[in-house]
Structure formats: C-alpha cells, structure tokens
Short mmCIF file of N, CA and C and ligand atoms in Angstrom, two decimals:
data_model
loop_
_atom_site.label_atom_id
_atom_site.label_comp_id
_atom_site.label_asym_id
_atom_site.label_seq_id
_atom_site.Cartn_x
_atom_site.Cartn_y
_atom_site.Cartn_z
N UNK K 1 57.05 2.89 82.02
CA UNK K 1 58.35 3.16 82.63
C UNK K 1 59.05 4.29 81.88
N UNK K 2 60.09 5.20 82.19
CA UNK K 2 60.38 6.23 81.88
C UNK K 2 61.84 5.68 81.42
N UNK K 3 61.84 6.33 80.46
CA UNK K 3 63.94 6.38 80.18
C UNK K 3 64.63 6.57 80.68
N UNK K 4 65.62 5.78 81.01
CA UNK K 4 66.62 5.91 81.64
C UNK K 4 68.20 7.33 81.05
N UNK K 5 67.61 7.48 79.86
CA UNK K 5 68.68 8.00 78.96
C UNK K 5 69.76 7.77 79.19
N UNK K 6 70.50 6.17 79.35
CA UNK K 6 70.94 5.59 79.62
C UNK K 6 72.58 5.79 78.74
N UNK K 7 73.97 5.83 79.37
CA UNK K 7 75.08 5.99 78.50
C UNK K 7 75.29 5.05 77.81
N UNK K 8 75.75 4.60 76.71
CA UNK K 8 75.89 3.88 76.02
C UNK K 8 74.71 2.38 76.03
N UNK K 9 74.00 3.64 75.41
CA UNK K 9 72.54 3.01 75.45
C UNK K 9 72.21 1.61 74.52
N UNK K 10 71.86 0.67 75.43
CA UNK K 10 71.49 -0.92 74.78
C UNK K 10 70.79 -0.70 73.87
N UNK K 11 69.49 0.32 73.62
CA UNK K 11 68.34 0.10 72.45
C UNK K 11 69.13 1.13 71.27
N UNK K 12 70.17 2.10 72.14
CA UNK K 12 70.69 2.40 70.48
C UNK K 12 71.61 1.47 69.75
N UNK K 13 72.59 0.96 70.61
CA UNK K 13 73.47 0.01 69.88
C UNK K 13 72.43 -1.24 69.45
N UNK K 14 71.42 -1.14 69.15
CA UNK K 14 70.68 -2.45 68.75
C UNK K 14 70.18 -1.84 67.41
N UNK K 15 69.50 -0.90 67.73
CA UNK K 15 68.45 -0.27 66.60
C UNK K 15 69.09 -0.13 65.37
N UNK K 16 68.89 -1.38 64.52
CA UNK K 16 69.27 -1.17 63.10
C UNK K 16 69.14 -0.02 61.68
N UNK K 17 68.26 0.52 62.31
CA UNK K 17 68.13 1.64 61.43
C UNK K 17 68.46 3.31 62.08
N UNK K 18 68.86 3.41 63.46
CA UNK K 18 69.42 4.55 63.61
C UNK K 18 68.36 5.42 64.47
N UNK K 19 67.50 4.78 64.47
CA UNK K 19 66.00 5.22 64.72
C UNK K 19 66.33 5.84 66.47
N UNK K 20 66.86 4.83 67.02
CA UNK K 20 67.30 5.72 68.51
C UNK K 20 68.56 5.98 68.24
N UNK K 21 68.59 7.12 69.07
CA UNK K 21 70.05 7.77 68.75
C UNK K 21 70.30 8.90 69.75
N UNK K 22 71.34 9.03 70.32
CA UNK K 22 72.20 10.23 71.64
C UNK K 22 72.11 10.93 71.04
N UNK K 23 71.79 12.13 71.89
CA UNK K 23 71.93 13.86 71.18
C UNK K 23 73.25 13.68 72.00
N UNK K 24 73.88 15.26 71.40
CA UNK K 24 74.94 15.57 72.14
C UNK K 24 74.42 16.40 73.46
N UNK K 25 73.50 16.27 74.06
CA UNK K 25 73.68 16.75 75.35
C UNK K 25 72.86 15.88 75.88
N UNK K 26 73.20 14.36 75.71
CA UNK K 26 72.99 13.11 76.10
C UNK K 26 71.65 12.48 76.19
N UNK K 27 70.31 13.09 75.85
CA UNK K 27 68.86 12.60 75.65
C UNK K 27 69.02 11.49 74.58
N UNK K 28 68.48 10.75 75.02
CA UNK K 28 68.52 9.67 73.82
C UNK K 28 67.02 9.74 72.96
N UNK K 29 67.01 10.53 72.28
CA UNK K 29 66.02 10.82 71.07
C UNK K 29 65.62 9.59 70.22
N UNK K 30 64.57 9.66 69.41
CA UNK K 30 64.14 9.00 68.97
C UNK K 30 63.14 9.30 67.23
N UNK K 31 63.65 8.63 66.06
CA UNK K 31 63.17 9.63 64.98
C UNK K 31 61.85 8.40 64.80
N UNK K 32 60.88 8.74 64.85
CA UNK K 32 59.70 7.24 64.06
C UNK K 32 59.67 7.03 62.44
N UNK K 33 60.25 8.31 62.42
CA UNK K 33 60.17 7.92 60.66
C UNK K 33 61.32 6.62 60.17
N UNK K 34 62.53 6.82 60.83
CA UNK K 34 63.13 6.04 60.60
C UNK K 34 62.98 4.40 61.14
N UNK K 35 62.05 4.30 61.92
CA UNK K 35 62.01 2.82 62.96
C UNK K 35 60.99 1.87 61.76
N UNK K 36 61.63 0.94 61.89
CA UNK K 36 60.72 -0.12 61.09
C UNK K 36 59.68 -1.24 61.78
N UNK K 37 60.44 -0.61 62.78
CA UNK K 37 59.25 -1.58 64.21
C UNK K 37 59.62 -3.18 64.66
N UNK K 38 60.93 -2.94 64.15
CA UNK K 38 61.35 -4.59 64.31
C UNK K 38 61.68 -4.61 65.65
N UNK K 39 61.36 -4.06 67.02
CA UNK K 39 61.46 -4.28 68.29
C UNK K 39 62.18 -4.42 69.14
N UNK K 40 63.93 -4.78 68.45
CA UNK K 40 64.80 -4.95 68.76
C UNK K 40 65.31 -4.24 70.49
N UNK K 41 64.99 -2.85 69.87
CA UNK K 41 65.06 -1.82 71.01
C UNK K 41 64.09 -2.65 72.69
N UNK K 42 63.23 -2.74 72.45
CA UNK K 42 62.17 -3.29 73.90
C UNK K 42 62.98 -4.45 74.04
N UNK K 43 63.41 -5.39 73.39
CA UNK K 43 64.56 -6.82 74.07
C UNK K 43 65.74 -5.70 74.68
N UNK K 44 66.32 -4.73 74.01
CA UNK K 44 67.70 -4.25 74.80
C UNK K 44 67.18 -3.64 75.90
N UNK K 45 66.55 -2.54 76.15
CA UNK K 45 65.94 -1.99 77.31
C UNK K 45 65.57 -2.75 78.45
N UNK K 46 66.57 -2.85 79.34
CA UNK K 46 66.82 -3.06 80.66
C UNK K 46 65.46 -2.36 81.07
N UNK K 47 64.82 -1.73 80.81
CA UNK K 47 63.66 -0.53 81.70
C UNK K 47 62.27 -0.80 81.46
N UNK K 48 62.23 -1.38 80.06
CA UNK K 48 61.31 -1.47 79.93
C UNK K 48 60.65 -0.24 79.32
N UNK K 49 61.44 0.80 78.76
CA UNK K 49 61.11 2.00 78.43
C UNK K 49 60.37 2.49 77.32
N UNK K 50 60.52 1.43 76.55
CA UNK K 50 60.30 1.18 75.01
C UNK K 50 58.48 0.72 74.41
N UNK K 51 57.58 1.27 73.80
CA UNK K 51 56.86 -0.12 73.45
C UNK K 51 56.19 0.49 71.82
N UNK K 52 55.50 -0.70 71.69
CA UNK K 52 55.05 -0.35 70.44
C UNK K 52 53.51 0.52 70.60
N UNK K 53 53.62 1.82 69.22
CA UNK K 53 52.44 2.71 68.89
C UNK K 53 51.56 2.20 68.47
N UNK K 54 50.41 1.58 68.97
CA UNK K 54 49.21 0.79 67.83
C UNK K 54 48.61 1.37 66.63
N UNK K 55 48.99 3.15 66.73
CA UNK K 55 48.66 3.68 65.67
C UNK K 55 49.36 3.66 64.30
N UNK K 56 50.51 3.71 64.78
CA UNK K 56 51.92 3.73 63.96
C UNK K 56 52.37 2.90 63.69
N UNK K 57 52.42 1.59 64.88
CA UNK K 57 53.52 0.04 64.63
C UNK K 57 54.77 0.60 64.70
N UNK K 58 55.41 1.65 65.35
CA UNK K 58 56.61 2.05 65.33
C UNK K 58 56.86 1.95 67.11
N UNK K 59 57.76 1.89 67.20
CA UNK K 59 58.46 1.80 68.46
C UNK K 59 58.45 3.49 69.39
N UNK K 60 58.15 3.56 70.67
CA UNK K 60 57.77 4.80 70.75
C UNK K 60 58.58 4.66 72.45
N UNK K 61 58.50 5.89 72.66
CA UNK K 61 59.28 6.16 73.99
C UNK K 61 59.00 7.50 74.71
N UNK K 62 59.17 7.49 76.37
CA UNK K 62 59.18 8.79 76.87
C UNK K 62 60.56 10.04 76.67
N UNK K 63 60.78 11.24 76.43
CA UNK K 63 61.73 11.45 76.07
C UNK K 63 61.98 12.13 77.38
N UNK K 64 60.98 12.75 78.09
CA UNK K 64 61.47 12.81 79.81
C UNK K 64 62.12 14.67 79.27
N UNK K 65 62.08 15.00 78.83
CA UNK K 65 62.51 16.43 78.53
C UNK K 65 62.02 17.40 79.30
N UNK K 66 62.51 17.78 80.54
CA UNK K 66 62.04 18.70 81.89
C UNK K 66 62.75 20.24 81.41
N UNK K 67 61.74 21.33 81.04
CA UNK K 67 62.96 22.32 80.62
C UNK K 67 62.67 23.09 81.85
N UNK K 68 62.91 23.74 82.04
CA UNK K 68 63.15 24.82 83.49
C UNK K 68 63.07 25.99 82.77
N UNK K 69 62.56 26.95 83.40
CA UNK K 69 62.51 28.54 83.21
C UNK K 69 61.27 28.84 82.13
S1 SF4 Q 101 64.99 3.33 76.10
FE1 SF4 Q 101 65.80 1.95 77.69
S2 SF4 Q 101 67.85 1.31 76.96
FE2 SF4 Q 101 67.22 3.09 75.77
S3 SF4 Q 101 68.17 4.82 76.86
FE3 SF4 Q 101 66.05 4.60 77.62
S4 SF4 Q 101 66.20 3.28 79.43
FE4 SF4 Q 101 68.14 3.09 78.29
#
C-alpha cells in the first residue's frame, strides 16, 4: 500500500524516536537510522503503509516522490 502522506500523521505522532517525520513541503519522510523497529508506526497507519525491512529490522515505507520535468 502506498502513503498516504497523511496531515497530521498517526505513525509520526507515534514514532518514538523521530524516525518518521513531515518535511516542510508535507512528504512524510522517513530516517532508518533513527527507527529502532519497535513498530509502533504499522499499529498507527490507517493504510497499511508501513512494514518491516527483513534486511534491516527497521520499519520502511513508500515515499511516493513523483518529480516532474
Ligand atoms: S505511513 Fe501511513 S499514517 Fe504515515 S503518513 Fe503514510 S499513510 Fe499516513
């Protein structure tokens, strides 16, 4: 399932370590270095957008970034 990049996004207000987080031109980004993989994010996600990297154990996501030109 794809991101919703959702406003006042459920998996960021969850994510204890900061790990998801709004840009200012509203993509909701995502750092792996910072995620500890505690999952939190996939319970908030209404979408289903979220899942875990088997390589990593970190929480991973589509970022949907369409640039034009
Ligand atoms: S991962 Fe889910 S909750 Fe977070 S912004 Fe995307 S759709 Fe919304």
């Amino acid at each position: 399932m794809r991101c919703n990049h959702c406003k006042d996004a459920p998996c960021v207000d969850i994510c204890p370590t900061e790990a998801l987080f709004t840009r200012e031109d509203g993509i909701v980004d995502f750092d792996k270095d910072r995620c500890i993989g505690c999952k939190s994010c996939m319970q908030a996600c209404p979408y289903d957008a979220l899942y875990i990297d088997p390589e990593t154990s970190t929480a991973a996501k589509c970022n949907y970034i369409v640039r034009i030109g």
